[in-house]
Every structure is written in C-alpha cells, then in structure tokens.
mmCIF file of C-alpha atoms in Angstrom:
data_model
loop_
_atom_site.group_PDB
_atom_site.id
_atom_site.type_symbol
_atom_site.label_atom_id
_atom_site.label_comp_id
_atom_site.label_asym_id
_atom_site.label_seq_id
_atom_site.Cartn_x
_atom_site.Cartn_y
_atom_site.Cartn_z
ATOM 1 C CA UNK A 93 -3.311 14.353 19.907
ATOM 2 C CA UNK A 94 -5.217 11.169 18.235
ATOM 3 C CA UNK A 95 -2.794 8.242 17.114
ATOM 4 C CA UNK A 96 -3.767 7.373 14.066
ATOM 5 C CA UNK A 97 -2.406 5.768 10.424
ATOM 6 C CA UNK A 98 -2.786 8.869 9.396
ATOM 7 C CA UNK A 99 -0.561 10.838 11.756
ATOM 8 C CA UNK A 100 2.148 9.947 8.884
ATOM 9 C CA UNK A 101 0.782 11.891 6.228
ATOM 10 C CA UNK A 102 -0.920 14.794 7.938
ATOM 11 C CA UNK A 103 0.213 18.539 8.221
ATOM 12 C CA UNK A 104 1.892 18.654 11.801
ATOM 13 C CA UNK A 105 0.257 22.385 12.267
ATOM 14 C CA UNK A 106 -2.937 21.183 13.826
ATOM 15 C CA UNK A 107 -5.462 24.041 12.161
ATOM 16 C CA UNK A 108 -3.912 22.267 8.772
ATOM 17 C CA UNK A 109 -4.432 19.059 10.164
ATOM 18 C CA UNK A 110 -8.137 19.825 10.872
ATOM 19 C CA UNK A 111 -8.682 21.215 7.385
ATOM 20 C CA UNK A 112 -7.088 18.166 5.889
ATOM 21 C CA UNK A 113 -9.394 15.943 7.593
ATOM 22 C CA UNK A 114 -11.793 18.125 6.619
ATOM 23 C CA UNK A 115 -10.784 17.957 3.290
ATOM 24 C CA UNK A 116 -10.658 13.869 3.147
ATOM 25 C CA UNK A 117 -14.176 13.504 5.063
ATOM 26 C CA UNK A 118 -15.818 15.628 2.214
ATOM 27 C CA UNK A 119 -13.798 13.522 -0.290
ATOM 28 C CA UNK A 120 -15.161 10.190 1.478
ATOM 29 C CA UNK A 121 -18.564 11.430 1.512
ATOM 30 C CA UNK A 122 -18.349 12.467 -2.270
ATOM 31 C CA UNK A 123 -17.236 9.443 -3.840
ATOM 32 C CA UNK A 124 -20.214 7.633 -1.427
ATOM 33 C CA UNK A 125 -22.484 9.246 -2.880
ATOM 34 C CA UNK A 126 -21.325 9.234 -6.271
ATOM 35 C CA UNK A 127 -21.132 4.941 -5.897
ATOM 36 C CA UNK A 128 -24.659 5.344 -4.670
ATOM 37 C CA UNK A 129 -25.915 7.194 -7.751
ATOM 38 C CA UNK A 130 -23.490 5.308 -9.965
ATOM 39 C CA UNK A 131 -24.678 1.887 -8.798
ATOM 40 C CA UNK A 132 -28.528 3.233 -8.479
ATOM 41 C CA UNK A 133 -28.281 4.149 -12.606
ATOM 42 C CA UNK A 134 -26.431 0.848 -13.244
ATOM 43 C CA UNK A 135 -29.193 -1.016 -11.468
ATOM 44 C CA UNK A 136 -32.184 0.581 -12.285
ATOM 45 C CA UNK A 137 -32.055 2.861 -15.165
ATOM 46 C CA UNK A 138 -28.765 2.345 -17.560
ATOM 47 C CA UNK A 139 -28.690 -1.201 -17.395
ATOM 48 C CA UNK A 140 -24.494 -1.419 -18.100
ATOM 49 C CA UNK A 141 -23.674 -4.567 -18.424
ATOM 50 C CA UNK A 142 -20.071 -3.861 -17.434
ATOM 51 C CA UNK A 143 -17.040 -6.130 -17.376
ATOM 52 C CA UNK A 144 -14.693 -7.163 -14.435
ATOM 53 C CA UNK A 145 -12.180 -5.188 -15.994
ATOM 54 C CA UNK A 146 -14.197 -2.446 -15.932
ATOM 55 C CA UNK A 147 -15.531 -2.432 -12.402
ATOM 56 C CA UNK A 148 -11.807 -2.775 -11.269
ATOM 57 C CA UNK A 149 -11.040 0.345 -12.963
ATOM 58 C CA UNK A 150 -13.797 2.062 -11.603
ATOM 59 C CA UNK A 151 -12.793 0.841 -8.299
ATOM 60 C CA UNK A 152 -9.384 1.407 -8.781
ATOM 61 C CA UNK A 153 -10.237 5.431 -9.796
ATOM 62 C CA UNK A 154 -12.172 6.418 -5.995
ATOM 63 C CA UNK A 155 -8.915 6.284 -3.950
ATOM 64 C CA UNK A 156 -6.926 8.613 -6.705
ATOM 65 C CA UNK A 157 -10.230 10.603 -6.570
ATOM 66 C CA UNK A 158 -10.384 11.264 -3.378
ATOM 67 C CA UNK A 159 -6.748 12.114 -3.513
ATOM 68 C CA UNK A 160 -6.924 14.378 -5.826
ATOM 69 C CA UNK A 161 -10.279 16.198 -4.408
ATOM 70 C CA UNK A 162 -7.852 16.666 -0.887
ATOM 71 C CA UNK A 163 -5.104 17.952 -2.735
ATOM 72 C CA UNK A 164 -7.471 20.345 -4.969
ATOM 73 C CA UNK A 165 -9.007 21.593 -1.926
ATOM 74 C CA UNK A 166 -5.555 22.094 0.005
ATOM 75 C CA UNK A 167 -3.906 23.943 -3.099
ATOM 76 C CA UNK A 168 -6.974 26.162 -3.278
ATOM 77 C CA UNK A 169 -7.424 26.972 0.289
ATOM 78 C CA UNK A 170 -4.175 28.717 0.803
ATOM 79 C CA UNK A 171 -3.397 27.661 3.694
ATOM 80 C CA UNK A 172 0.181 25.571 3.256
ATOM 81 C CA UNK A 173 2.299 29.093 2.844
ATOM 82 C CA UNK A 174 1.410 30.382 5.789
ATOM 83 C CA UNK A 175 4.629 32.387 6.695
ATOM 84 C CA UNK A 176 4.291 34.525 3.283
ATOM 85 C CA UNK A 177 2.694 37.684 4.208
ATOM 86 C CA UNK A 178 5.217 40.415 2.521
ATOM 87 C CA UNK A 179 5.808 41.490 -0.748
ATOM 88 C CA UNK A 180 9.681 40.353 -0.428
ATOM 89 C CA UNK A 181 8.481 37.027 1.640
ATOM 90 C CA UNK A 182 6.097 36.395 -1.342
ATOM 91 C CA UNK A 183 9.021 36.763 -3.864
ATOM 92 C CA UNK A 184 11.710 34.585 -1.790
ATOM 93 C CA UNK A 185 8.963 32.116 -1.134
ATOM 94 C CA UNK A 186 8.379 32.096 -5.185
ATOM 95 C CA UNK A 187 11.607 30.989 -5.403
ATOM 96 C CA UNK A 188 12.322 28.810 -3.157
ATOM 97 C CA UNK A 189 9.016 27.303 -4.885
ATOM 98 C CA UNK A 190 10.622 27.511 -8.656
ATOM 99 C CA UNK A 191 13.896 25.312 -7.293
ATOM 100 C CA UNK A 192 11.568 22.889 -5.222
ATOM 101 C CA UNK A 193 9.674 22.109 -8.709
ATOM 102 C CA UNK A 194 12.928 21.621 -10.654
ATOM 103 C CA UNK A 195 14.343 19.182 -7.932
ATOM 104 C CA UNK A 196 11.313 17.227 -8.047
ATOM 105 C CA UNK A 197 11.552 17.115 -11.769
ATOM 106 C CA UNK A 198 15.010 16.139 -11.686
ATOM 107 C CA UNK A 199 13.843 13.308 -9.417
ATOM 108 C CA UNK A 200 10.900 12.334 -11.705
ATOM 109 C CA UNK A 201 13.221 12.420 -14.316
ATOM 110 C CA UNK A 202 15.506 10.085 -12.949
ATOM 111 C CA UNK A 203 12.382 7.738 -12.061
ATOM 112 C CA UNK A 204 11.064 7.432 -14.999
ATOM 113 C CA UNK A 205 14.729 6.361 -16.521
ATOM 114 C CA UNK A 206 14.711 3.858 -13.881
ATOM 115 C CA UNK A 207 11.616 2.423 -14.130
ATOM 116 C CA UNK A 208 11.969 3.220 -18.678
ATOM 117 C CA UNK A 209 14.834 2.403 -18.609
ATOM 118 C CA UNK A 210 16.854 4.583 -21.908
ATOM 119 C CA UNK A 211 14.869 5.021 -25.353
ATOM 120 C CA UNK A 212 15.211 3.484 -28.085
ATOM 121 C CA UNK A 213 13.751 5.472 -30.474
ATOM 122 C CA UNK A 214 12.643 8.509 -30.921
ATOM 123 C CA UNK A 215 9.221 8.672 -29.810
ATOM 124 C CA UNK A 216 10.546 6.851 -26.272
ATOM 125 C CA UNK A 217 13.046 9.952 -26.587
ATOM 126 C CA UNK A 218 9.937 12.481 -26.424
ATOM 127 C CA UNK A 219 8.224 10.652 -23.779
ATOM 128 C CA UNK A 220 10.991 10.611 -21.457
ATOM 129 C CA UNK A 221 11.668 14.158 -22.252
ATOM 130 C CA UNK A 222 7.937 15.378 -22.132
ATOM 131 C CA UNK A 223 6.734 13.917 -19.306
ATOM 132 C CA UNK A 224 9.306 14.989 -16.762
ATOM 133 C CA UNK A 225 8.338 18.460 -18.638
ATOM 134 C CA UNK A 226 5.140 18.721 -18.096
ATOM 135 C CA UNK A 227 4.703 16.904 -14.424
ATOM 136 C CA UNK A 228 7.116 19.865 -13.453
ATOM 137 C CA UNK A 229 5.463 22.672 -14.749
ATOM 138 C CA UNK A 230 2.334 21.272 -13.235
ATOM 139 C CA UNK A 231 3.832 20.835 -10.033
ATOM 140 C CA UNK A 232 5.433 24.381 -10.462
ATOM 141 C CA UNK A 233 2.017 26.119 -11.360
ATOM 142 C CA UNK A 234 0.150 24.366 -8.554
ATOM 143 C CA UNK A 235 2.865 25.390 -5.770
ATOM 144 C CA UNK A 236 2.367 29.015 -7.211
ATOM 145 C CA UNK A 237 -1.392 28.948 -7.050
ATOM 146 C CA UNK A 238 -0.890 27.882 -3.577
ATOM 147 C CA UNK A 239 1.530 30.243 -3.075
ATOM 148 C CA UNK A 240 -0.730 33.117 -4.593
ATOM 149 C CA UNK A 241 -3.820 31.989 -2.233
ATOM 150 C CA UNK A 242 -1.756 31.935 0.579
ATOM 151 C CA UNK A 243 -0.240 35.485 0.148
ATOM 152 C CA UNK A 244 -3.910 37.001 -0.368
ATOM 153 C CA UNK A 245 -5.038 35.116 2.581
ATOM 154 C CA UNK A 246 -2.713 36.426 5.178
ATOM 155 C CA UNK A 247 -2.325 40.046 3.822
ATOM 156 C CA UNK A 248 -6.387 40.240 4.355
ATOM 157 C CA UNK A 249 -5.492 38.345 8.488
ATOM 158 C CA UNK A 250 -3.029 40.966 8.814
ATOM 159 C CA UNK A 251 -5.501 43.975 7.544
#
C-alpha cells in the first residue's frame, strides 16, 4: 500500500480507494481546465477587470469544488453500501441510515449553537432552527440515494 497524506481520508476497501482517487484525479483535471478556459476568457476575450476580493473567492471555490465533484461522484456510484444486497438488508441499512442523519444533525445543531451562540431574536431563532433542518434532510436524502444505488448495484452482481 502507498503512504500517502491521503491514507487519512480514503476508503480503507482498496476497489473504493481506487475509485476515490479516481474520483479526485477527474476533479483535479476539471477545475484545470476550467482555470484554463476561465483565465483564457479573462485574458483574451471578456476583459474582467476583477478585484482581489474577487480572485480570492474564485480561488477559494476550486478546493470545495473539487470536493464536492468527489463526493457527487461517490454518492452516485453506489459503491459505499456495499453489504446491502437483500430486501430486509436494504430496509435495516435504511435505518440505520435515518438515525446516522439525525445524530449528525443533532451534532450540527449543537455546532452551530456553539459557534451562534443562542438567538436573540426571532429571525436568529429560524436560522438556528432551519439550518440544522435542512443540512439533515440533505444529508439524509444523499445517504438514501447512495443507499438506493448501492442496492441496485449489487442485486444486478448477484444476478
């Protein structure tokens, strides 16, 4: 096995590892190219005469990019369920899915006191309320997506 920086953060199956490298390398190669074309219209063609501010921003956006473009691509591939390949191991797997999502809203929740500290007013009320709300339903419906590839995936391996 390769030592790398990376080690930390990567799947230790080693086909997920491969696709998650995979996955990064196409993110790194997509944001290069869209700097290239991005900097090629600046230069040649739009003429932006864009602030510091701006260019730090930009900047600022390729890692969460490329983060997000690996995490897409994971979610999608179904590949992180890879146990699931019953009916019943589809439904215990859902959830076991539904109480990871409220745990880690729970924990967002009580991050976003911390860091929010407590409202108020109201609208500081909503936000602290909403937020939690929403980042767990997202988290909930991605896990299930994955969840839902996954299931397909290994029912057609095991046909």
């Amino acid at each position: 096995m390769i030592r790398s920086f990376l080690s930390i953060i990567l799947p230790e199956d080693e086909y997920k590892r491969l696709r998650v490298l995979y996955f990064m390398s196409e993110a790194a190669f997509l944001m290069g190219g869209l700097l290239l074309v991005g900097s090629a219209l600046n230069n040649y063609w739009l003429k932006w005469n864009l602030e510091e501010v701006e260019v730090t921003f930009i900047l600022m956006m390729i890692p969460m990019l490329m983060a997000g473009y690996t995490y897409f691509r994971y979610i999608f591939s179904g590949i992180e369920h890879t146990e699931v390949s019953t009916k019943q191991g589809y439904k215990k797997e859902r959830g076991i899915v539904f109480k990871r999502s409220l745990l880690v809203g729970v924990v967002f929740f009580i991050i976003h006191i911390v860091v929010k500290g407590f409202p108020t007013n109201y609208d500081e009320g909503i936000d602290l309320v909403a937020l939690p709300i929403i980042f767990t339903f997202l988290y909930f419906l991605f896990e299930l997506i994955s969840l839902k590839r996954s299931a397909k995936k290994n029912e057609e391996l095991d046909d």
